[in-house]
CSV table of C-alpha atoms in Angstrom, one decimal:
chain,number,residue,atom,x,y,z
A,1,MET,CA,101.0,175.6,16.8
A,2,THR,CA,103.1,172.7,15.7
A,3,LEU,CA,104.5,170.2,18.2
A,4,ALA,CA,107.3,167.9,17.0
A,5,THR,CA,107.8,164.9,19.3
A,6,PRO,CA,110.9,163.0,18.4
A,7,GLY,CA,111.0,161.1,21.8
A,8,VAL,CA,109.8,157.6,22.4
A,9,ASP,CA,106.4,158.6,23.7
A,10,GLY,CA,106.5,162.3,22.6
A,11,THR,CA,106.4,163.8,26.0
A,12,ALA,CA,108.7,166.3,27.5
A,13,THR,CA,110.8,165.2,30.5
A,14,HIS,CA,109.1,166.0,33.8
A,15,VAL,CA,108.6,163.6,36.8
A,16,THR,CA,105.2,164.8,38.0
A,17,PRO,CA,102.8,166.5,35.6
A,18,PRO,CA,101.8,170.0,36.8
A,19,ALA,CA,98.2,170.8,37.7
A,20,PRO,CA,96.2,172.5,35.0
A,21,SER,CA,95.7,175.5,37.4
A,22,HIS,CA,99.4,175.9,37.7
A,23,LEU,CA,99.9,176.1,33.9
A,24,LEU,CA,97.0,178.5,33.6
A,25,ASN,CA,97.8,180.8,36.5
A,26,ALA,CA,101.6,181.0,37.1
A,27,PRO,CA,103.4,183.9,35.5
A,28,LEU,CA,104.5,182.7,32.0
A,29,ASN,CA,108.2,183.5,32.5
A,30,ASP,CA,108.2,181.5,35.7
A,31,LEU,CA,106.7,178.5,33.9
A,32,LEU,CA,109.2,178.7,31.1
A,33,ALA,CA,112.0,178.8,33.6
A,34,GLU,CA,110.5,176.0,35.7
A,35,PHE,CA,110.2,173.6,32.7
A,36,ASP,CA,113.5,174.8,31.1
A,37,VAL,CA,111.9,176.1,28.0
A,38,ASP,CA,114.0,178.0,25.5
A,39,VAL,CA,112.3,180.6,23.4
A,40,ALA,CA,113.4,181.7,19.9
A,41,GLU,CA,111.7,184.7,18.3
A,42,ILE,CA,111.3,184.6,14.5
A,43,GLU,CA,109.6,186.6,11.8
A,44,ALA,CA,106.7,184.5,10.6
A,45,ASP,CA,103.6,184.6,8.4
A,46,PRO,CA,100.5,186.1,10.1
A,47,GLY,CA,98.8,182.7,10.4
A,48,PHE,CA,101.7,181.2,12.5
A,49,SER,CA,101.1,181.7,16.2
A,50,GLY,CA,103.9,179.5,17.7
A,51,GLY,CA,105.7,176.2,17.6
A,52,THR,CA,107.3,173.7,19.9
A,53,PHE,CA,110.1,171.3,19.4
A,54,CYS,CA,110.7,168.5,22.0
A,55,ARG,CA,114.4,167.8,21.9
A,56,PRO,CA,115.6,164.2,22.3
A,57,ASP,CA,116.7,165.0,25.9
A,58,GLY,CA,113.1,166.1,26.7
A,59,SER,CA,113.8,169.8,26.8
A,60,LEU,CA,111.6,172.2,24.9
A,61,LEU,CA,112.2,174.9,22.4
A,62,PHE,CA,109.3,177.3,21.8
A,63,VAL,CA,109.2,179.4,18.6
A,64,LYS,CA,107.5,182.8,19.2
A,65,PRO,CA,106.5,184.8,16.1
A,66,ALA,CA,107.7,188.4,16.3
A,67,GLY,CA,105.2,191.2,16.5
A,68,ARG,CA,102.2,189.2,17.7
A,69,PRO,CA,100.1,190.5,20.7
A,70,ASP,CA,101.4,189.5,24.1
A,71,ALA,CA,98.0,188.0,25.0
A,72,GLU,CA,98.2,185.7,22.0
A,73,TRP,CA,101.7,184.5,23.0
A,74,GLU,CA,100.5,183.9,26.6
A,75,LEU,CA,97.7,181.8,25.3
A,76,MET,CA,99.8,179.8,22.8
A,77,ALA,CA,102.8,179.3,25.1
A,78,ARG,CA,100.5,177.9,27.9
A,79,ALA,CA,98.7,175.6,25.4
A,80,MET,CA,102.0,174.4,23.9
A,81,LEU,CA,103.4,173.7,27.3
A,82,GLY,CA,100.2,171.8,28.4
A,83,ARG,CA,100.3,169.7,25.2
A,84,ALA,CA,104.0,168.9,25.6
A,85,LEU,CA,103.6,167.9,29.2
A,86,ARG,CA,100.3,166.0,28.4
A,87,VAL,CA,98.3,168.2,30.8
A,88,GLN,CA,94.6,168.6,29.9
A,89,LEU,CA,93.8,172.3,29.5
A,90,PRO,CA,90.6,174.0,28.4
A,91,PRO,CA,90.2,174.2,24.6
A,92,LEU,CA,91.7,177.1,22.7
A,93,PRO,CA,89.5,179.8,21.2
A,94,SER,CA,88.1,178.7,17.8
A,95,LEU,CA,90.6,180.8,15.9
A,96,TYR,CA,93.5,178.6,17.1
A,97,GLU,CA,94.3,174.9,16.9
A,98,LEU,CA,97.2,172.7,18.0
A,99,THR,CA,98.7,170.4,15.4
A,100,GLU,CA,101.0,167.6,16.5
A,101,LEU,CA,103.6,166.1,14.3
A,102,SER,CA,105.8,163.2,15.1
A,103,ALA,CA,109.3,162.6,13.7
A,104,PRO,CA,109.5,159.6,11.3
A,105,ALA,CA,110.7,156.4,13.0
């Protein structure tokens, strides 16, 4: 997963960070709506499991690879949302890692 953070401090706009339990347990579609996350599905290489772009206004765009298992998307979307909102979540399984990129100044 790649997280691009063009904002000043690289965080998505949200007044109060949600509790980790909320990000882990709420239905994914409800979370995406609550945090105004747009999702674009693309054809991607097998090693790509998702991406996030934090827009200058603080809104988020998630990139979902087509044809991947629903359970993988659930895992990655929650991890990407946690990272974007700076909420500490349990580590991902060893097959996955989050890579954060910042836009050049």
